Amino acid sequence: MSHYQTLWRSCFSPSLRPVTISGVRSTARTVNRAQAGGAITINKRRLLRDLNAISRIGIGDHGGITRLVFSIKELRSRQFLIHWMRQAGLQIYIDRIGNIFGRLNGANKEAPVVLVGSHLDTVVQGGKFDGTMGVIGALEAVRTLKEQNIALRSPVEVVCFVGEESSRFGYSTLGSSLVAGELHGKDLTHATDAHGTNLAEVLAGLGINRRNLRSLRRDPATLKAYLELHIEQGPILEAKNKRIGVVTSIAAPTRFKVVFTGQADHSGTTPMEMRKDALVAASEVIVAVETISRRYSRMEKGRVVGTVGAIRIEPGVINAIPGKAELSVDIRSITAAAKNRVVRLIQAKIREIARRRNLGLKILPLRQEDPVPLDKRLVHLLKDCCEARHIDYEVMPSGAGHDAMQMAKITPAGMLFIPSRRGISHSPLEWSDPEDICLGTELLLDSIVRVANEKV
Ligand code: GLV
Ligand code: MN
Ligand code: MN
């Protein structure tokens, strides 16, 4: 059994008592519909308490949170969720990779399900809201529906997808890709972490291999829709003074690794004209990614963003010329044509740099995806939900990736955003106002009720 399997199974060991959070009463106040003048109100205190409890898992000295996929911290966060789902009386189902589904039945148990959720894994030194708010918000919405006996026709399932972040393997939306049947063998070839652990090996330890990659795929006929609440992770809502974003489409990335191979050599004795320095070539690439992406970075249609987010060099010491440099490149846009054009220009430039500097070069594809439009009827429904609560909203695309982009391939998908302070995310400085978190969760709840009860 793999190390990961052992850890994961320990989450279900009867000897492991459910986690309780000291100093907080679990019977927090619930406001009912009558008190709220018609609109359903969630238990805000419980929502914020649970969000804070999860955020303590993986927190570092400077307030950054690190729960990389398949790490002990990430498993621990999923264990909390399972515990709360049990307490809420949801029917729990966990698939082979560890995606967790907590089901509340509606009047028709056989009806297609309204799936609602996000992810609990984080980047390195990330914030407490990215993903977590969507999972805990979905849980709170469903708990409220159950407690207040709100009539539902379709079942509702809270979902926590495994490994939405690409920070460890360069592979994003792992769990939702499997559920959507969108994980392809070729995507796994170069998906390794900084320690050389291969994603394919981790998956094999869980019984997922190239032959059964589609075995976790959910039959689209069993789904009615997918809804996700998320922080915006950008500056638009704050700049426009809007409390809610209704998402129309999601930008998708093309990602690849670049490996330059030169010659490691003595930094004192090797004349400048005899060097084959892989790091200097890499630095040219970093600047080229910025320069070319900037040329296409207009804010309107066709905006492209490009980032070199990670670099590794060998031998990486002060007195040796770097003989090897490996960079990760991430290019995104809402428009496939614009993105593909920038990718072509950048890759041509990289080849030119390698030729000019006489270096070995490999460009290793990680993942190539197309931007994803979200369901138009759900956009209307979400706008309606905002209007019913007299909330000013912005209709907008998402620059960040989300599990919704995979789910949209098998079911109508809709997303709500709440503002991020100063637009900052993937950083310890990530922050969203508790009032906005509660509002987003209540709108999520409204939309669940409508999707579960109406023809969508
Ligand atoms: C997910 O947060 C992403 O990288 O867009
Ligand atoms: Mn993220
Ligand atoms: Mn996220």
PDB file of C-alpha atoms in Angstrom, residues 184-336:
ATOM      1  CA  HIS A 184      -5.891  11.868 -20.568  1.00  0.00           C
ATOM      2  CA  GLY A 185      -2.847   9.609 -20.345  1.00  0.00           C
ATOM      3  CA  LYS A 186      -0.673  12.009 -22.338  1.00  0.00           C
ATOM      4  CA  ASP A 187      -1.272  14.740 -19.748  1.00  0.00           C
ATOM      5  CA  LEU A 188       0.421  12.637 -17.088  1.00  0.00           C
ATOM      6  CA  THR A 189       3.706  12.081 -18.912  1.00  0.00           C
ATOM      7  CA  HIS A 190       5.510  15.139 -17.517  1.00  0.00           C
ATOM      8  CA  ALA A 191       3.447  15.691 -14.362  1.00  0.00           C
ATOM      9  CA  THR A 192       6.079  15.344 -11.638  1.00  0.00           C
ATOM     10  CA  ASP A 193       6.560  17.301  -8.434  1.00  0.00           C
ATOM     11  CA  ALA A 194       9.718  19.057  -7.254  1.00  0.00           C
ATOM     12  CA  HIS A 195      10.919  15.839  -5.591  1.00  0.00           C
ATOM     13  CA  GLY A 196      10.510  13.757  -8.730  1.00  0.00           C
ATOM     14  CA  THR A 197       7.293  12.022  -7.612  1.00  0.00           C
ATOM     15  CA  ASN A 198       5.249  11.206 -10.651  1.00  0.00           C
ATOM     16  CA  LEU A 199       1.524  11.906 -10.604  1.00  0.00           C
ATOM     17  CA  ALA A 200       0.884   8.728 -12.594  1.00  0.00           C
ATOM     18  CA  GLU A 201       2.559   6.709  -9.800  1.00  0.00           C
ATOM     19  CA  VAL A 202       0.453   8.367  -7.110  1.00  0.00           C
ATOM     20  CA  LEU A 203      -2.680   7.623  -9.107  1.00  0.00           C
ATOM     21  CA  ALA A 204      -1.576   4.019  -9.664  1.00  0.00           C
ATOM     22  CA  GLY A 205      -1.304   3.676  -5.870  1.00  0.00           C
ATOM     23  CA  LEU A 206      -4.982   4.571  -5.742  1.00  0.00           C
ATOM     24  CA  GLY A 207      -5.905   2.069  -8.413  1.00  0.00           C
ATOM     25  CA  ILE A 208      -6.166   4.633 -11.201  1.00  0.00           C
ATOM     26  CA  ASN A 209      -4.093   3.818 -14.268  1.00  0.00           C
ATOM     27  CA  ARG A 210      -3.993   4.708 -17.942  1.00  0.00           C
ATOM     28  CA  ARG A 211      -6.475   1.957 -18.771  1.00  0.00           C
ATOM     29  CA  ASN A 212      -9.189   2.996 -16.332  1.00  0.00           C
ATOM     30  CA  LEU A 213      -8.837   6.798 -16.395  1.00  0.00           C
ATOM     31  CA  ARG A 214     -12.497   7.148 -17.310  1.00  0.00           C
ATOM     32  CA  SER A 215     -13.769   4.849 -14.577  1.00  0.00           C
ATOM     33  CA  LEU A 216     -14.470   7.759 -12.207  1.00  0.00           C
ATOM     34  CA  ARG A 217     -16.409   9.617 -14.874  1.00  0.00           C
ATOM     35  CA  ARG A 218     -19.869  10.554 -13.723  1.00  0.00           C
ATOM     36  CA  ASP A 219     -22.672   9.737 -16.111  1.00  0.00           C
ATOM     37  CA  PRO A 220     -23.982  13.154 -17.258  1.00  0.00           C
ATOM     38  CA  ALA A 221     -27.525  11.764 -17.039  1.00  0.00           C
ATOM     39  CA  THR A 222     -27.117  11.622 -13.238  1.00  0.00           C
ATOM     40  CA  LEU A 223     -26.383  15.374 -13.040  1.00  0.00           C
ATOM     41  CA  LYS A 224     -28.697  18.330 -13.335  1.00  0.00           C
ATOM     42  CA  ALA A 225     -26.116  21.092 -12.864  1.00  0.00           C
ATOM     43  CA  TYR A 226     -22.898  22.089 -11.121  1.00  0.00           C
ATOM     44  CA  LEU A 227     -22.678  25.277  -9.037  1.00  0.00           C
ATOM     45  CA  GLU A 228     -19.542  26.778  -7.516  1.00  0.00           C
ATOM     46  CA  LEU A 229     -18.999  29.739  -5.213  1.00  0.00           C
ATOM     47  CA  HIS A 230     -15.477  31.178  -5.293  1.00  0.00           C
ATOM     48  CA  ILE A 231     -13.503  34.281  -4.498  1.00  0.00           C
ATOM     49  CA  GLU A 232     -12.837  36.411  -7.567  1.00  0.00           C
ATOM     50  CA  GLN A 233      -9.024  36.336  -7.145  1.00  0.00           C
ATOM     51  CA  GLY A 234      -8.850  39.535  -9.193  1.00  0.00           C
ATOM     52  CA  PRO A 235      -9.522  43.267  -8.806  1.00  0.00           C
ATOM     53  CA  ILE A 236     -12.663  43.860 -10.904  1.00  0.00           C
ATOM     54  CA  LEU A 237     -15.455  43.560  -8.298  1.00  0.00           C
ATOM     55  CA  GLU A 238     -13.657  45.758  -5.802  1.00  0.00           C
ATOM     56  CA  ALA A 239     -12.860  48.352  -8.464  1.00  0.00           C
ATOM     57  CA  LYS A 240     -16.493  48.439  -9.581  1.00  0.00           C
ATOM     58  CA  ASN A 241     -17.812  48.315  -6.030  1.00  0.00           C
ATOM     59  CA  LYS A 242     -19.914  45.206  -6.710  1.00  0.00           C
ATOM     60  CA  ARG A 243     -20.524  42.512  -4.136  1.00  0.00           C
ATOM     61  CA  ILE A 244     -21.152  39.606  -6.499  1.00  0.00           C
ATOM     62  CA  GLY A 245     -19.800  38.399  -9.832  1.00  0.00           C
ATOM     63  CA  VAL A 246     -21.809  36.135 -12.106  1.00  0.00           C
ATOM     64  CA  VAL A 247     -19.314  34.210 -14.203  1.00  0.00           C
ATOM     65  CA  THR A 248     -19.821  33.756 -17.930  1.00  0.00           C
ATOM     66  CA  SER A 249     -16.689  31.828 -18.941  1.00  0.00           C
ATOM     67  CA  ILE A 250     -13.383  30.544 -17.608  1.00  0.00           C
ATOM     68  CA  ALA A 251      -9.970  31.211 -19.124  1.00  0.00           C
ATOM     69  CA  ALA A 252      -8.013  28.045 -19.706  1.00  0.00           C
ATOM     70  CA  PRO A 253      -4.282  27.549 -19.594  1.00  0.00           C
ATOM     71  CA  THR A 254      -1.676  26.071 -21.839  1.00  0.00           C
ATOM     72  CA  ARG A 255       1.152  24.882 -19.666  1.00  0.00           C
ATOM     73  CA  PHE A 256       4.534  23.472 -20.478  1.00  0.00           C
ATOM     74  CA  LYS A 257       7.976  22.958 -18.988  1.00  0.00           C
ATOM     75  CA  VAL A 258      11.141  24.200 -20.667  1.00  0.00           C
ATOM     76  CA  VAL A 259      14.409  22.403 -19.968  1.00  0.00           C
ATOM     77  CA  PHE A 260      17.696  23.946 -21.107  1.00  0.00           C
ATOM     78  CA  THR A 261      20.796  21.802 -20.891  1.00  0.00           C
ATOM     79  CA  GLY A 262      24.167  23.524 -21.053  1.00  0.00           C
ATOM     80  CA  GLN A 263      27.380  22.713 -19.260  1.00  0.00           C
ATOM     81  CA  ALA A 264      27.962  22.953 -15.513  1.00  0.00           C
ATOM     82  CA  ASP A 265      31.454  24.338 -15.112  1.00  0.00           C
ATOM     83  CA  HIS A 266      33.773  26.279 -12.815  1.00  0.00           C
ATOM     84  CA  SER A 267      32.648  29.862 -12.253  1.00  0.00           C
ATOM     85  CA  GLY A 268      36.200  31.089 -11.747  1.00  0.00           C
ATOM     86  CA  THR A 269      38.079  29.424 -14.566  1.00  0.00           C
ATOM     87  CA  THR A 270      35.620  29.296 -17.475  1.00  0.00           C
ATOM     88  CA  PRO A 271      36.006  32.287 -19.825  1.00  0.00           C
ATOM     89  CA  MET A 272      32.779  34.118 -20.602  1.00  0.00           C
ATOM     90  CA  GLU A 273      32.842  33.218 -24.295  1.00  0.00           C
ATOM     91  CA  MET A 274      33.205  29.475 -23.531  1.00  0.00           C
ATOM     92  CA  ARG A 275      30.183  29.143 -21.255  1.00  0.00           C
ATOM     93  CA  LYS A 276      26.948  27.255 -21.853  1.00  0.00           C
ATOM     94  CA  ASP A 277      24.891  28.787 -19.078  1.00  0.00           C
ATOM     95  CA  ALA A 278      21.353  27.347 -18.889  1.00  0.00           C
ATOM     96  CA  LEU A 279      20.171  29.917 -16.358  1.00  0.00           C
ATOM     97  CA  VAL A 280      21.004  32.917 -18.526  1.00  0.00           C
ATOM     98  CA  ALA A 281      18.948  31.315 -21.309  1.00  0.00           C
ATOM     99  CA  ALA A 282      16.118  30.787 -18.821  1.00  0.00           C
ATOM    100  CA  SER A 283      16.269  34.453 -17.828  1.00  0.00           C
ATOM    101  CA  GLU A 284      15.801  35.423 -21.481  1.00  0.00           C
ATOM    102  CA  VAL A 285      12.727  33.182 -21.585  1.00  0.00           C
ATOM    103  CA  ILE A 286      11.254  34.814 -18.478  1.00  0.00           C
ATOM    104  CA  VAL A 287      11.567  38.238 -20.054  1.00  0.00           C
ATOM    105  CA  ALA A 288      10.216  36.969 -23.405  1.00  0.00           C
ATOM    106  CA  VAL A 289       7.115  35.483 -21.726  1.00  0.00           C
ATOM    107  CA  GLU A 290       6.417  38.837 -20.134  1.00  0.00           C
ATOM    108  CA  THR A 291       7.128  40.893 -23.249  1.00  0.00           C
ATOM    109  CA  ILE A 292       5.068  38.772 -25.641  1.00  0.00           C
ATOM    110  CA  SER A 293       2.155  38.338 -23.206  1.00  0.00           C
ATOM    111  CA  ARG A 294       2.081  42.086 -22.543  1.00  0.00           C
ATOM    112  CA  ARG A 295       1.627  42.717 -26.213  1.00  0.00           C
ATOM    113  CA  TYR A 296      -1.651  40.747 -25.952  1.00  0.00           C
ATOM    114  CA  SER A 297      -2.725  41.810 -22.510  1.00  0.00           C
ATOM    115  CA  ARG A 298      -5.471  44.287 -23.351  1.00  0.00           C
ATOM    116  CA  MET A 299      -8.309  44.049 -20.871  1.00  0.00           C
ATOM    117  CA  GLU A 300     -11.036  43.534 -23.463  1.00  0.00           C
ATOM    118  CA  LYS A 301     -11.663  40.384 -25.505  1.00  0.00           C
ATOM    119  CA  GLY A 302      -8.551  38.417 -26.275  1.00  0.00           C
ATOM    120  CA  ARG A 303      -6.576  39.341 -23.177  1.00  0.00           C
ATOM    121  CA  VAL A 304      -3.651  36.984 -22.599  1.00  0.00           C
ATOM    122  CA  VAL A 305      -1.549  36.557 -19.455  1.00  0.00           C
ATOM    123  CA  GLY A 306       1.719  34.655 -19.272  1.00  0.00           C
ATOM    124  CA  THR A 307       3.761  33.599 -16.252  1.00  0.00           C
ATOM    125  CA  VAL A 308       6.939  31.732 -15.431  1.00  0.00           C
ATOM    126  CA  GLY A 309       6.063  30.641 -11.903  1.00  0.00           C
ATOM    127  CA  ALA A 310       8.732  28.078 -11.074  1.00  0.00           C
ATOM    128  CA  ILE A 311      12.350  27.536 -11.947  1.00  0.00           C
ATOM    129  CA  ARG A 312      14.879  24.899 -10.918  1.00  0.00           C
ATOM    130  CA  ILE A 313      18.558  25.014 -11.684  1.00  0.00           C
ATOM    131  CA  GLU A 314      21.403  22.586 -11.300  1.00  0.00           C
ATOM    132  CA  PRO A 315      23.779  22.497  -9.604  1.00  0.00           C
ATOM    133  CA  GLY A 316      22.507  25.739  -8.005  1.00  0.00           C
ATOM    134  CA  VAL A 317      25.635  26.794  -6.138  1.00  0.00           C
ATOM    135  CA  ILE A 318      27.515  30.086  -6.087  1.00  0.00           C
ATOM    136  CA  ASN A 319      30.686  28.813  -7.716  1.00  0.00           C
ATOM    137  CA  ALA A 320      29.331  26.787 -10.638  1.00  0.00           C
ATOM    138  CA  ILE A 321      27.806  27.786 -13.961  1.00  0.00           C
ATOM    139  CA  PRO A 322      24.228  26.433 -14.074  1.00  0.00           C
ATOM    140  CA  GLY A 323      24.261  23.443 -16.412  1.00  0.00           C
ATOM    141  CA  LYS A 324      20.545  22.814 -16.339  1.00  0.00           C
ATOM    142  CA  ALA A 325      17.487  25.043 -15.948  1.00  0.00           C
ATOM    143  CA  GLU A 326      13.872  23.962 -15.876  1.00  0.00           C
ATOM    144  CA  LEU A 327      11.058  26.525 -16.044  1.00  0.00           C
ATOM    145  CA  SER A 328       7.296  26.241 -15.920  1.00  0.00           C
ATOM    146  CA  VAL A 329       5.289  28.398 -18.316  1.00  0.00           C
ATOM    147  CA  ASP A 330       1.567  29.140 -17.887  1.00  0.00           C
ATOM    148  CA  ILE A 331      -0.300  31.050 -20.616  1.00  0.00           C
ATOM    149  CA  ARG A 332      -4.026  31.825 -20.258  1.00  0.00           C
ATOM    150  CA  SER A 333      -6.782  33.592 -22.090  1.00  0.00           C
ATOM    151  CA  ILE A 334     -10.534  33.660 -22.470  1.00  0.00           C
ATOM    152  CA  THR A 335      -9.949  33.320 -26.222  1.00  0.00           C
ATOM    153  CA  ALA A 336      -8.336  30.130 -27.546  1.00  0.00           C
TER     154      ALA A 336
END
